[in-house]
Every structure is written in C-alpha cells, then in structure tokens.
CSV table of C-alpha atoms in Angstrom, one decimal:
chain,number,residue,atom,x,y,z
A,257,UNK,CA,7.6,-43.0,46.5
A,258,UNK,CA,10.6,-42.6,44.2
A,259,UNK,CA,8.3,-42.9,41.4
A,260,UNK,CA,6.2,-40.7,42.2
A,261,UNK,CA,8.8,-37.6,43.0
A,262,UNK,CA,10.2,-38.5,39.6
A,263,UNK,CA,6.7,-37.9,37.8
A,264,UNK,CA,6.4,-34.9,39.6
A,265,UNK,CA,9.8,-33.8,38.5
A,266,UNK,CA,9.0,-34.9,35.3
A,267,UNK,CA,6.1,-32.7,35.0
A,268,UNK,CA,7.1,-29.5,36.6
A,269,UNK,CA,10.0,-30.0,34.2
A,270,UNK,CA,7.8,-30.2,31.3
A,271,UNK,CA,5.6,-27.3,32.4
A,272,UNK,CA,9.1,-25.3,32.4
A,273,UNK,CA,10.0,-26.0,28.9
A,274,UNK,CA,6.3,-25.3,27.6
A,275,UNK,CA,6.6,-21.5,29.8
A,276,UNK,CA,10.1,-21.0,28.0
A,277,UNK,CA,8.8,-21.7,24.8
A,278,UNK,CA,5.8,-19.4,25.1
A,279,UNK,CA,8.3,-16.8,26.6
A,280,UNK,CA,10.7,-16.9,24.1
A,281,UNK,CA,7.6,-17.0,21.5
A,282,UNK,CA,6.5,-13.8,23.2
A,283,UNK,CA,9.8,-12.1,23.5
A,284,UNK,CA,10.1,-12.5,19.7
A,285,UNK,CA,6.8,-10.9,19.5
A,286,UNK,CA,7.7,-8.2,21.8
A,287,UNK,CA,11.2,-7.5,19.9
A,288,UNK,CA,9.2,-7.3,16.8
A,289,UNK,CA,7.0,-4.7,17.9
A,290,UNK,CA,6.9,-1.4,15.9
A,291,UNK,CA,9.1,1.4,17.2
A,292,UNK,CA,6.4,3.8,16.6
A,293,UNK,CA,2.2,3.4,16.5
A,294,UNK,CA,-1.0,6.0,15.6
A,295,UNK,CA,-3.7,5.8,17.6
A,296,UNK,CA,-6.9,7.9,17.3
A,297,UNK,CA,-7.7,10.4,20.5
A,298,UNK,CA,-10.2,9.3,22.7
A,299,UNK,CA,-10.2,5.9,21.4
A,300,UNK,CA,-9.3,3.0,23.5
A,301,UNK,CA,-7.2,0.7,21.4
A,302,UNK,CA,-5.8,-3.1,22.4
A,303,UNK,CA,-2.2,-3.7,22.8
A,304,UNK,CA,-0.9,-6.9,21.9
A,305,UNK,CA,1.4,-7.7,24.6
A,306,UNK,CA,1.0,-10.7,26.7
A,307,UNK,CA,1.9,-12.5,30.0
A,308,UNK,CA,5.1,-12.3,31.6
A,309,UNK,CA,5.3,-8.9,29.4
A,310,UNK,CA,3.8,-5.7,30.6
A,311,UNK,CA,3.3,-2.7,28.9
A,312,UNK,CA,3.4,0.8,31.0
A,313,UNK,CA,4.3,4.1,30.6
A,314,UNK,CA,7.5,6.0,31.2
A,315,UNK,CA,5.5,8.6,33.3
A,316,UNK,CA,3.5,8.3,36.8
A,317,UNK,CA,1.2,10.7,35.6
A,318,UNK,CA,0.7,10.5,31.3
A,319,UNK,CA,-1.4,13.8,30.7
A,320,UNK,CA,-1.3,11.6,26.7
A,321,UNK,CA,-2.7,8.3,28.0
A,322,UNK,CA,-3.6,5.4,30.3
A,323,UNK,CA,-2.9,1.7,30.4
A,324,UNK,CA,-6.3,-0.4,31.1
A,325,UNK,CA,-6.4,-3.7,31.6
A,326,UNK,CA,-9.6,-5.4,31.7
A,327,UNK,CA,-10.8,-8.7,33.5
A,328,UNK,CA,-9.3,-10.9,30.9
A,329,UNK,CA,-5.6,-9.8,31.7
A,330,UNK,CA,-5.9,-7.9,27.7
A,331,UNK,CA,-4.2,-4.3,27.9
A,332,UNK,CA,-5.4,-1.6,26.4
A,333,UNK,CA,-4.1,2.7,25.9
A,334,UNK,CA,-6.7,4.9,26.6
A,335,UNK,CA,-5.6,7.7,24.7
A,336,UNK,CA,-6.2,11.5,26.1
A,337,UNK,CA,-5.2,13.9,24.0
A,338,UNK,CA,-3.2,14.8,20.6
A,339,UNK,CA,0.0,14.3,21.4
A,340,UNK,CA,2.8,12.2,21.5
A,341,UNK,CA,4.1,9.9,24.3
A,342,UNK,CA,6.8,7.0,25.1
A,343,UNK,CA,5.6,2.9,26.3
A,344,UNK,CA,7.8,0.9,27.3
A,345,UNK,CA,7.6,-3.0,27.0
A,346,UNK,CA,9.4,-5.1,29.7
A,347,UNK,CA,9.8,-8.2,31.8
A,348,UNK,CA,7.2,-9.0,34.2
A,349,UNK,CA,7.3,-5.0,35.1
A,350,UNK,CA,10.8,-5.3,35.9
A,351,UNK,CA,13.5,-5.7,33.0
A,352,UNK,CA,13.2,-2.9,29.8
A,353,UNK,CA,12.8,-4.6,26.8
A,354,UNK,CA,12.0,-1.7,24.4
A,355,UNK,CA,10.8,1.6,24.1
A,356,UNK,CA,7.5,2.6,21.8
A,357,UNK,CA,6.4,6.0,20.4
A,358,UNK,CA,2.9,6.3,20.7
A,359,UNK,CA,0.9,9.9,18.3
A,360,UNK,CA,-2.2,10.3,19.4
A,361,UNK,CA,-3.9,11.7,16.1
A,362,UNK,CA,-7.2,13.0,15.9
A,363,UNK,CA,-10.2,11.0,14.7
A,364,UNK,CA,-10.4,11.1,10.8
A,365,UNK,CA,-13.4,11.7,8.5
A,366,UNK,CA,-13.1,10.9,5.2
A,367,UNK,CA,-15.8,10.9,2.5
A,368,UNK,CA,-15.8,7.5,0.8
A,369,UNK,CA,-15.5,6.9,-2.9
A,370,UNK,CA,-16.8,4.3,-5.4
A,371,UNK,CA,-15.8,6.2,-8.3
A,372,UNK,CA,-14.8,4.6,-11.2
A,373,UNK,CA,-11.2,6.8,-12.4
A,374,UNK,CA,-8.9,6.8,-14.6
A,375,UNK,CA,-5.3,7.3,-13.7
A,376,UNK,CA,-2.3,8.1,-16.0
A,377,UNK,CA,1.6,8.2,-15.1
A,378,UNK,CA,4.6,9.3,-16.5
A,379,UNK,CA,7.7,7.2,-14.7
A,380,UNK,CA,11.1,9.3,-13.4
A,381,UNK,CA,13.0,8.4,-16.1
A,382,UNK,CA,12.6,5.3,-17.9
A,383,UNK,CA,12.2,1.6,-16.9
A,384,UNK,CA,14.2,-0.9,-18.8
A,385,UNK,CA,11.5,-3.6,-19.6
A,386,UNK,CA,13.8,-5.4,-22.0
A,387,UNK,CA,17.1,-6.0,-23.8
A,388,UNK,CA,18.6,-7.4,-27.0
A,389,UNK,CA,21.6,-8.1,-29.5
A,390,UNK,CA,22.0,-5.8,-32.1
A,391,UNK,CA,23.8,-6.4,-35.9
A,392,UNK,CA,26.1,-4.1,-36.2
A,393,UNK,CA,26.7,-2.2,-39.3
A,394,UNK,CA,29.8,-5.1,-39.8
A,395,UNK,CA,27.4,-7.9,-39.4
A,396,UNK,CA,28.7,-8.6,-36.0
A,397,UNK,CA,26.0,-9.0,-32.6
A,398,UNK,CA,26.9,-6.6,-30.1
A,399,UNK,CA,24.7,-6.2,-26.4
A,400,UNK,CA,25.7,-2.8,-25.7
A,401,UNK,CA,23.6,-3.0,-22.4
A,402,UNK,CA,25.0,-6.0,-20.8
A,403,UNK,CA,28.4,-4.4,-21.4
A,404,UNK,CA,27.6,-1.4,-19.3
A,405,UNK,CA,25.7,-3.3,-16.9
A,406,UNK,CA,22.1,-2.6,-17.4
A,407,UNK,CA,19.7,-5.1,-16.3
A,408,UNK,CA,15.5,-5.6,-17.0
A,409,UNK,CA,14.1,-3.2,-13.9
A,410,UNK,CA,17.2,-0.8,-13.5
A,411,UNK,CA,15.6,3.0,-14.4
A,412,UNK,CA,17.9,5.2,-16.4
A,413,UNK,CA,17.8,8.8,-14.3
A,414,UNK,CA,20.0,10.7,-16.3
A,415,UNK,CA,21.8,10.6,-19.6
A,416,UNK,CA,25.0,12.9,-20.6
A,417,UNK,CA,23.9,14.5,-17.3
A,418,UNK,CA,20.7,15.7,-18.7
A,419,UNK,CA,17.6,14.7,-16.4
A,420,UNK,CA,15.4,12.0,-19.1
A,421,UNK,CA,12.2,12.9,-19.7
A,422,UNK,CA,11.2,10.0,-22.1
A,423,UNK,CA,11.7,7.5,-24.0
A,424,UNK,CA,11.8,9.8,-27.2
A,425,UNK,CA,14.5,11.8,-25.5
A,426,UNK,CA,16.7,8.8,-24.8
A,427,UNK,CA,16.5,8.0,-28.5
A,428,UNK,CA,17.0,11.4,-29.7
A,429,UNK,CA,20.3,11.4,-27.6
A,430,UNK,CA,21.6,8.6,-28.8
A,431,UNK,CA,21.3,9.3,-32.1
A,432,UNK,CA,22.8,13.0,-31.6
A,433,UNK,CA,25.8,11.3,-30.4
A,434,UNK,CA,26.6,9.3,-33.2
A,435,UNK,CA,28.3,6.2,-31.6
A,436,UNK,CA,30.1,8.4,-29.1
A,437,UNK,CA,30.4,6.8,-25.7
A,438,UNK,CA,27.0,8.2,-23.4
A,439,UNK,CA,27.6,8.9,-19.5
A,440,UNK,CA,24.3,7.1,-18.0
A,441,UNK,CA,22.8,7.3,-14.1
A,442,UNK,CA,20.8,4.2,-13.3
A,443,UNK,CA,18.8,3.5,-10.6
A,444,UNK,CA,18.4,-0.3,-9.6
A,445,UNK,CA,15.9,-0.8,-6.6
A,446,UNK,CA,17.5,1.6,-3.8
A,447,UNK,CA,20.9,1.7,-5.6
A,448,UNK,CA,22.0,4.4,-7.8
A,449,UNK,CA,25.4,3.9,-10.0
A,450,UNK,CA,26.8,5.8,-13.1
A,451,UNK,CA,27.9,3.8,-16.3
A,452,UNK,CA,28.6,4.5,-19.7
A,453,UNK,CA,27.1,2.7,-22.5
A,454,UNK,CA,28.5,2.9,-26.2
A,455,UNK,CA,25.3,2.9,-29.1
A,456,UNK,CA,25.9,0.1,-32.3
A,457,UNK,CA,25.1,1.6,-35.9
A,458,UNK,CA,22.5,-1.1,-36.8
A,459,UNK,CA,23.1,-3.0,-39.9
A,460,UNK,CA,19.5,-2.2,-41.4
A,461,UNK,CA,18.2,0.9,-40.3
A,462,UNK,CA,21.9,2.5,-40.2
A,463,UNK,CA,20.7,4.0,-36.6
A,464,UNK,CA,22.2,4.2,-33.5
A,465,UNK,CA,21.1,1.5,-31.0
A,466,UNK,CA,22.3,0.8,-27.2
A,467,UNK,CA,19.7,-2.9,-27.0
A,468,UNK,CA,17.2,-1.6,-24.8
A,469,UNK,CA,13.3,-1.7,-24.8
A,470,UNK,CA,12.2,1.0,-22.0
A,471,UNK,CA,9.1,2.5,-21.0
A,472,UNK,CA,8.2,6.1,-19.9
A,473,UNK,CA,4.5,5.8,-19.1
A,474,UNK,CA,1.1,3.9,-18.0
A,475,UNK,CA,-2.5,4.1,-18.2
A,476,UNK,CA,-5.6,2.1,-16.6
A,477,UNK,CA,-8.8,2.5,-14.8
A,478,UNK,CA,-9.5,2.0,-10.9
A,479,UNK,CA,-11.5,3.2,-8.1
A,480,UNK,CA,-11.1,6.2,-6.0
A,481,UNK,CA,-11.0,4.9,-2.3
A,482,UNK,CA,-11.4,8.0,-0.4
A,483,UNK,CA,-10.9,11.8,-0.1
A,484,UNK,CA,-10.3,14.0,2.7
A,485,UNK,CA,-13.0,17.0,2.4
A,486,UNK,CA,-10.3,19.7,3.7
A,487,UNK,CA,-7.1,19.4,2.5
A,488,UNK,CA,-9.0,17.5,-0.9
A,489,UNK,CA,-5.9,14.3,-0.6
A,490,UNK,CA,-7.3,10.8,-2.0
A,491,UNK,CA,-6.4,7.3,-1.9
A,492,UNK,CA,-7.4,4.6,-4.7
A,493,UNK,CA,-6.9,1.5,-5.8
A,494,UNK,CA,-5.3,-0.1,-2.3
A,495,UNK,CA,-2.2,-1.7,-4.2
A,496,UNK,CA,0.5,-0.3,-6.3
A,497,UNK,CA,0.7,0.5,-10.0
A,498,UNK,CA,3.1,-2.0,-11.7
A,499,UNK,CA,4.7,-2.5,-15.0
A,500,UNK,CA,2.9,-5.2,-17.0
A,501,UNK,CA,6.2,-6.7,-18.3
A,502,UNK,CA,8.3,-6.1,-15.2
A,503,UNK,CA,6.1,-6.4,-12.0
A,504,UNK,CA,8.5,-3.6,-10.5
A,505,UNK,CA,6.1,-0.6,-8.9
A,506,UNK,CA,6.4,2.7,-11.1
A,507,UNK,CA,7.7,5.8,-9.5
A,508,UNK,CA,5.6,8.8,-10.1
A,509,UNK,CA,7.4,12.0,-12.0
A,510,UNK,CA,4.0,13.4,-12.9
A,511,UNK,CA,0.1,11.5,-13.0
A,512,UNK,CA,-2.8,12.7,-13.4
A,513,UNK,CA,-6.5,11.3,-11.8
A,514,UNK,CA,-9.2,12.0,-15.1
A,515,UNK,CA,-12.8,10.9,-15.4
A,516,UNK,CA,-13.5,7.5,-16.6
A,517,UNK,CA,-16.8,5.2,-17.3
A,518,UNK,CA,-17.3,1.7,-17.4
A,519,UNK,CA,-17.5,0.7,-21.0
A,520,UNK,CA,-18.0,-2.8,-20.7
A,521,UNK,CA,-17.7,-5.6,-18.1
A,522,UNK,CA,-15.7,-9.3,-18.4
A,523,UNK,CA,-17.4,-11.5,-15.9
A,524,UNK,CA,-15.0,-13.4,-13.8
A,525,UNK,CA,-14.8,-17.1,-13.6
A,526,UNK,CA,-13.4,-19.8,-11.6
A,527,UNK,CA,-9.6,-19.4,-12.8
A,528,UNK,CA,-10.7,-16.9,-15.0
A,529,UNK,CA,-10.5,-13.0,-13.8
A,530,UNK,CA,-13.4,-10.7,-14.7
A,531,UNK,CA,-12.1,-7.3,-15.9
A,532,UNK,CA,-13.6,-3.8,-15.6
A,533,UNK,CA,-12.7,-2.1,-19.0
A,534,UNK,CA,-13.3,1.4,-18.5
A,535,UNK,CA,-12.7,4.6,-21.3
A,536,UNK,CA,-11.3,8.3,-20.0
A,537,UNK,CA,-13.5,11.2,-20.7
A,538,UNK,CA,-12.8,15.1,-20.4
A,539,UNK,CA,-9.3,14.3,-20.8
A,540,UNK,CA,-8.3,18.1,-21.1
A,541,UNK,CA,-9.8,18.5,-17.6
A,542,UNK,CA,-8.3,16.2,-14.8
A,543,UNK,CA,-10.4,15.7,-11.4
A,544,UNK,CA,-6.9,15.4,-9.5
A,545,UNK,CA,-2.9,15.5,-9.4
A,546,UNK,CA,-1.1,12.0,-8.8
A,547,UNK,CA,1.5,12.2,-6.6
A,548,UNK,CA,2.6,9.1,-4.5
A,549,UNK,CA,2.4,5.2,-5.9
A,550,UNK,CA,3.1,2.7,-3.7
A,551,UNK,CA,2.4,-1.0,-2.4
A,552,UNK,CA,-0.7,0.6,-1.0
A,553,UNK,CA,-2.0,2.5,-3.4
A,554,UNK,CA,-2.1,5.9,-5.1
A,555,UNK,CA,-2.3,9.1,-3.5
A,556,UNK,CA,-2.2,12.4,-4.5
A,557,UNK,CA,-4.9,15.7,-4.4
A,558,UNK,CA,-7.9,16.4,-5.9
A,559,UNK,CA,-8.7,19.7,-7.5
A,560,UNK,CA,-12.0,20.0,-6.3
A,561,UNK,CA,-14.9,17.8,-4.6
A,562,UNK,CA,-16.4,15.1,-5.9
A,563,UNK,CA,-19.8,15.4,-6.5
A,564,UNK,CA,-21.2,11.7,-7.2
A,565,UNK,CA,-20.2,9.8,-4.1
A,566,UNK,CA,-23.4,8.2,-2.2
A,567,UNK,CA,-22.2,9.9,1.2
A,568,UNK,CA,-22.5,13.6,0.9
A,569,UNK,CA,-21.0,14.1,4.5
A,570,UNK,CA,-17.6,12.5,5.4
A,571,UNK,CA,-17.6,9.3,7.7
A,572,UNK,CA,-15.1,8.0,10.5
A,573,UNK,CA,-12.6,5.9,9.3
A,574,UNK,CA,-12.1,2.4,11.7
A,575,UNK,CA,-8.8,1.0,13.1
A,576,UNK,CA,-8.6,-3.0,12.5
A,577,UNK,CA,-9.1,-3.2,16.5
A,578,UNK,CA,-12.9,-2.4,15.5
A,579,UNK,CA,-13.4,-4.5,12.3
A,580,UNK,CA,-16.1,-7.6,12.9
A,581,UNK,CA,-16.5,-11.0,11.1
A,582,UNK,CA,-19.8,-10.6,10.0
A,583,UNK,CA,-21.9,-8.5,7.1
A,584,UNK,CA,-20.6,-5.3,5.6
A,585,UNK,CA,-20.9,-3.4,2.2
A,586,UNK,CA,-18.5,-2.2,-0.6
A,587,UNK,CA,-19.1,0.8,-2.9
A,588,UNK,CA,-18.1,1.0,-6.9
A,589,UNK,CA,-19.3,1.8,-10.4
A,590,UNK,CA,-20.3,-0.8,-12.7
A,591,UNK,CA,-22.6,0.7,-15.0
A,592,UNK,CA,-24.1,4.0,-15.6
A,593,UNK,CA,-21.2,5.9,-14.4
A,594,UNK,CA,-23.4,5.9,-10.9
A,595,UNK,CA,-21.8,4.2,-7.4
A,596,UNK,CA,-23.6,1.6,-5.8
A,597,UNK,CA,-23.7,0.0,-2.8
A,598,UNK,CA,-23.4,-4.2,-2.4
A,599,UNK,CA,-23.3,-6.6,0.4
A,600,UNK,CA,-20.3,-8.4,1.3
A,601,UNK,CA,-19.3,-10.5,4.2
A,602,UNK,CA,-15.9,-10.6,6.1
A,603,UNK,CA,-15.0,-13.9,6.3
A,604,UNK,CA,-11.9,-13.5,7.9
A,605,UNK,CA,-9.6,-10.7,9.5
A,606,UNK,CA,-5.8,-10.8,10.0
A,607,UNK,CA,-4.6,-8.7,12.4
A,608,UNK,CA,-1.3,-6.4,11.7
A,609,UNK,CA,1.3,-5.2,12.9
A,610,UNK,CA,2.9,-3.6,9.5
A,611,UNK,CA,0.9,-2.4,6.3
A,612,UNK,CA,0.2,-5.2,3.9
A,613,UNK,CA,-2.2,-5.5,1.4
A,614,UNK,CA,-4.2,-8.6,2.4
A,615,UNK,CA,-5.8,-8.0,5.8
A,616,UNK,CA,-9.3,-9.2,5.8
A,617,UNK,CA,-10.8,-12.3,3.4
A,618,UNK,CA,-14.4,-10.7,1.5
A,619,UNK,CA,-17.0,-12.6,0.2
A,620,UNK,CA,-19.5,-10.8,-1.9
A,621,UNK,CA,-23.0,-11.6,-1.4
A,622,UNK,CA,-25.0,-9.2,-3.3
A,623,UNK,CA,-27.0,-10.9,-6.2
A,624,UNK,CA,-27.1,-8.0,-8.2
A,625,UNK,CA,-23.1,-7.6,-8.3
A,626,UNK,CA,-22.8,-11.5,-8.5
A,627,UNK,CA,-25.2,-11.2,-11.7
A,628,UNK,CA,-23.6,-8.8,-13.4
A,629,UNK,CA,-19.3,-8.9,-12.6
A,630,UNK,CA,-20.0,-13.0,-11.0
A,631,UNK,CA,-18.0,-11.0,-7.8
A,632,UNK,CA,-14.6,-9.3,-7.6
A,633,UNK,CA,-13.2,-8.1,-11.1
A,634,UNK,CA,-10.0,-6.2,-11.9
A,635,UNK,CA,-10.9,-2.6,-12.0
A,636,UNK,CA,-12.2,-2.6,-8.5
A,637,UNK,CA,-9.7,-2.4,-6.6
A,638,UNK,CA,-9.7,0.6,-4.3
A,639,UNK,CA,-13.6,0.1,-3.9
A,640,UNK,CA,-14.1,1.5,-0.2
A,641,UNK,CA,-15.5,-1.4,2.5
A,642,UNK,CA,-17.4,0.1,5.0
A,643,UNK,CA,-19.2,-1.6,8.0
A,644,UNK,CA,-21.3,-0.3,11.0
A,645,UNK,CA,-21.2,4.1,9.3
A,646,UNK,CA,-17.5,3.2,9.1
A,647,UNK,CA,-15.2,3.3,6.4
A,648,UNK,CA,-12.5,-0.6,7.2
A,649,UNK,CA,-10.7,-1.0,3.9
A,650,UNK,CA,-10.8,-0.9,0.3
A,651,UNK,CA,-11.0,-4.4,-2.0
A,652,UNK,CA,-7.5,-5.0,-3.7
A,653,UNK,CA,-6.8,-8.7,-4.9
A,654,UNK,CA,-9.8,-11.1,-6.4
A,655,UNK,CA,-9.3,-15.0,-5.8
A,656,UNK,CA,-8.3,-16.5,-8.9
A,657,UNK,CA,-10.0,-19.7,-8.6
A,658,UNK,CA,-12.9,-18.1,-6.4
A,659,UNK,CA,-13.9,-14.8,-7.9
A,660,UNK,CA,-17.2,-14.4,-5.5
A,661,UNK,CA,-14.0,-13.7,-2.8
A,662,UNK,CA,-11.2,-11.4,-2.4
A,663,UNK,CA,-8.2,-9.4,-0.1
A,664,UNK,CA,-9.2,-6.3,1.3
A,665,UNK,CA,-6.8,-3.8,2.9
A,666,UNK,CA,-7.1,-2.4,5.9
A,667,UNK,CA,-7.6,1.6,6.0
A,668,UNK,CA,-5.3,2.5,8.1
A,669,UNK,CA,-2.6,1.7,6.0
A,670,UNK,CA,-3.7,3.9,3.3
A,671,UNK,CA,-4.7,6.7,5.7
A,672,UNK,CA,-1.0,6.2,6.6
A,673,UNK,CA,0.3,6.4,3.0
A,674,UNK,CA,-1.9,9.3,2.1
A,675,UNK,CA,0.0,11.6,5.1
A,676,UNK,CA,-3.1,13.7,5.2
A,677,UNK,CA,-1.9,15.1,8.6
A,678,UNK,CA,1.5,16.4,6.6
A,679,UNK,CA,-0.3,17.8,3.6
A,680,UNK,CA,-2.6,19.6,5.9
A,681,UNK,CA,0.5,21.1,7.9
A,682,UNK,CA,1.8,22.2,4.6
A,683,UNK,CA,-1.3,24.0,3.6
A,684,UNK,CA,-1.4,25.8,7.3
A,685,UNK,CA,2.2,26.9,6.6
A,686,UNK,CA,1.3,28.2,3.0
A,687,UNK,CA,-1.8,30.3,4.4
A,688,UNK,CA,-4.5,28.4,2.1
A,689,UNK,CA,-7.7,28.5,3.2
C-alpha cells in the first residue's frame, strides 16, 4: 500500500514539474509578446496565447473587436472596425500579465511587381570602409585615424561643421586646411561623438592625408516588390542595401529607383550563386525617389505607375496567419525586360512575432526558370510571392549549397516598413489629390 501511495506521489509530482515547465515556457512566451500588433478589419486573425493564459479585452462591450475561441481551445480577434483598442494577457483570467495595443487597419491592395530596377544611393555622409599608415613627409608612419578614434563602419556626418556631401568634399577639405587640426562628427551605429583628426603631408604625393578609405555611394539592380496604386509608395528587394566591404546597411541621404534590363544571366550552382547582371537605361529619367533602406528592404515613391506589371488591378496582400505549405508562384524579369510568372512551392513557414527576413523556405519548381537561372539568383530578390490572388512575400536570400531553394519574407513586414498608411496621411494633410 505504501508503495503504491508513493508511485502516486511520485507521479502527480512529476506531472507538477512538467505543468511548471510549460508554464514558465509560456509565461516567457507571454512576456515576449509585442507591445503593439496590426491586424486587418474584418479579418479574424489567431493569437498565440495558450493554456493557463487567456487573452480578453479591457472592455465588456469592444465596439473594435471580439475574442473567439474555437473548439480547439485556439483564440482568435475578430476585428470590427478601424480603430485602435487595448488586450490584455493574464493568468488563468485572473492575474494581469501585460497589456497589448491592437490597430485595426484596413485591408491593403497592392499591385504586385516583377520588375527588374535599378537602384542608386548616395550615403549621409561617408562610410569609412578602410584605414591605413601613411609616410609622412619625414619618412616617419603616422595613422592619423586611429589617433582620433575612427574605426572601419563609423560614418563621418560633419567636417569643420560643414554637413559632408562626398567623398570629394572630405578631400578637398583636408587639403584646404593644410595640416591644420579638422573638427570631425562621427556616427558609429546609434552613437554620435565629435573628434578631431590632424591630416599627414604624404612623403610622395606631398598631399594632405588623414588614412582613410570612405565611400559616398552604391549602385545595383533588384526587383520592385510592390506599389501602392494611391499614394504611388513601393517596396523592393526584401533585404537591406549593404556595403560590399563593410556589411553595415547604408543610410539613405538621396536614391533614386531608374529603369534597368537584364543583360545577361550567371546560372547558379550548388555552392556557386547565380547572378542577375542587369544595365540602367533612361538614366536622366528616374521611375521613383528612394527614400528608406532597411533590413527589409527599400522603400520610397514612385513618380508615376508602372505600366508592365502582369496584374493591372491591385491585389490583397496576406498576413502569415493565411500563408499554406503547398504550391504558389513568384514574379520577375529574366529576359526580355517582360515579368513572368513561375511556380514555386512553400516548403516551410515560420511563424513570427517580429520582422525578419527569413520567414517561409521556397522551392522553385518551374522548369522554365530552373533552365534558364538553375533557381534563385542574386538580382531577385524582392520578386513578389503570391499564392491563392494574394500577394505572401517577396524572395530575399538563395541557398548556397541549394540554389533550386531560398528565404522568403513575409509581406507584412515590408507593408510595415513602407508606412503607406503615414505617407497617405501626409498627402491628405498636403491637399494632393
């Protein structure tokens, strides 16, 4: 009998620990949860709160929403109407454990792209890519840079507190100044500091040096994602623009969006990347204004529509809530300066909580595409995904050792980064039509 109450004690003990464990999993997932979430009116939308959390609303009577729960214990919003509203996340319905803003935004149409672009970007200020020694005019090596504290990534803002507007203007300065100490602003990730550097007379050239190799600007080909008919604001590419020495993402002072073609094709090979190599055209004329770059993609405005996209009218876009393993279909430009649609297959979707770059796995299946790229090349990215009318995601990141597969981005990240709402607010406030 003694036995038998200790097995029993034994077990309920053990089914304690394994509850505890999953609670304190769950509270970690609760604590976690993002203070504030979009979901599209009229649109019922999963939450991912589970048992012994509840979700409910701060109100008896939400005109905004209602929580739904269906037979499987999952809870879902039912949003009602634009607006915005408060959940709150607790204990088995009894103990607050934190407070969520919920905007209910209306359901977006975009018109999908495909559009093979070219996109040019002068930085704010200049990136330091690189420094050196320099021979002085007395034979001696001098780092002027690591003296005033200047790394590889810092940006230089401001020199003599004059706004830099190149590299050409940074080297004009310093030569102006013949030797004199130069009052520098430097931005290193989200750190601004002043400093002062002193340039070396070099022993060759007899110029004025301060060791540093920057750069001022950036070029390359991509495609355009989407475009919002209305207020004309586009998304591409669905990862940022980088330096090619650095890896640090480029901030934008002024970019510009410009017709491209493809001008030839590198098919990509296990280990091997294929490559889009595309050539600007009609350079004087830009198609759009770069505004934005970030870990998502570029965003900015177009000046007008663009007229070669396979959808004429625009389309819904999808949360992740409604993306399916299963067949689907991505749009780009390959050859003949014409978009085309392909076949893919999702292999694999990872829901989110934050924006990140690699949300669903892709395989392309089309033989034509396979034939002529051999899947996923560079110079895709930002190609639009769309499955069931819907536009999911946009292609960012091929496999390297698997170029038939690749990331894809979910679009509500870049519909997030685009702040079409905003820019539309703005126009309202400016009286455009």
């Amino acid at each position: 009998m003694t036995n038998h109450k200790n097995k029993r004690f034994f077990l309920l003990f053990f089914i304690l620990i394994v509850f505890s464990l999953f609670a304190c999993y769950d509270l970690v997932h609760v604590l976690t949860f993002p203070n504030n979430v979009r979901v599209f009116e009229n649109e019922r939308q999963p939450i991912d709160v589970n048992f012994p959390f509840k979700v409910s609303t701060l109100q008896e009577e939400n005109e905004f929403l209602k929580i739904q729960k269906t037979n499987y214990a999952s809870t879902y919003v039912n949003p009602l109407k634009r607006g915005r509203t408060n959940l709150e996340l607790n204990f088995l319905g009894l103990i607050p454990i934190k407070k969520v803003t919920v905007n209910i935004i209306p359901k977006l149409q975009v018109i999908p792209g495909g559009q093979c672009i070219g996109v040019k970007l002068s930085t704010k200020g200049v990136l330091v890519v690189g420094t050196e020694d320099i021979k002085g005019i007395d034979g001696k090596k001098y780092n002027p840079s690591h003296e005033a504290g200047i790394a590889i990534g810092d940006t230089i803002l401001e020199i003599q507190d004059e706004r830099v507007k190149d590299s050409q203007h940074v080297i004009s300065v310093i030569n102006d100044n013949k030797g004199k100490s130069l009052k520098l602003k430097v931005k290193r990730k989200n750190r601004t500091f002043n400093t002062s550097i002193t340039p070396v007379q070099t022993y060759e050239e007899r110029d004025y040096k301060i060791g540093l190799w920057v750069r001022d600007k950036t070029a390359g080909v991509g495609t355009l994602t989407f475009y919002e008919p209305n207020s004309k604001v586009f998304g591409a590419l669905g990862h940022a623009i980088t330096d090619i020495d650095t890896g640090l993402l480029l901030t934008v002072e002024k970019g510009e969006v410009i017709k491209s073609k493809v001008a030839s094709i590198k098919q990509g090979k296990r280990g091997k990347p294929g490559e889009i190599k595309g050539i600007f055209y009609d350079t004087t004329r830009p198609i759009g204004k770069l505004e934005y770059n970030t870990r998502f993609g570029i965003y900015g405005h177009l000046y007008k529509p663009m007229d070669d996209s396979i959808y004429s009218k625009p389309i819904e876009v999808a949360g992740q809530h409604e993306i399916q393993v299963g067949k689907a279909s991505i749009l780009t430009t390959i050859e003949n300066n014409t978009v085309k649609e392909y076949e893919v297959y999702i292999e694999k979707i990872s829901k989110q909580r934050s924006s990140s770059t690699k949300g669903m796995v892709i395989k392309v299946t089309d033989k034509r595409l396979l034939k002529k790229t051999g899947g996923i090349v560079q110079g895709m990215s930002g190609s639009p995904i769309i499955q069931n009318g819907k536009l999911i995601g946009a292609v960012t990141h091929v496999f390297v050792n698997d170029p038939t597969k690749g990331y894809g981005i979910f679009i509500e990240w870049m519909i997030d980064k685009a702040q079409i709402q905003s820019y539309e607010s703005k126009l309202a406030r400016r009286g455009c039509p």
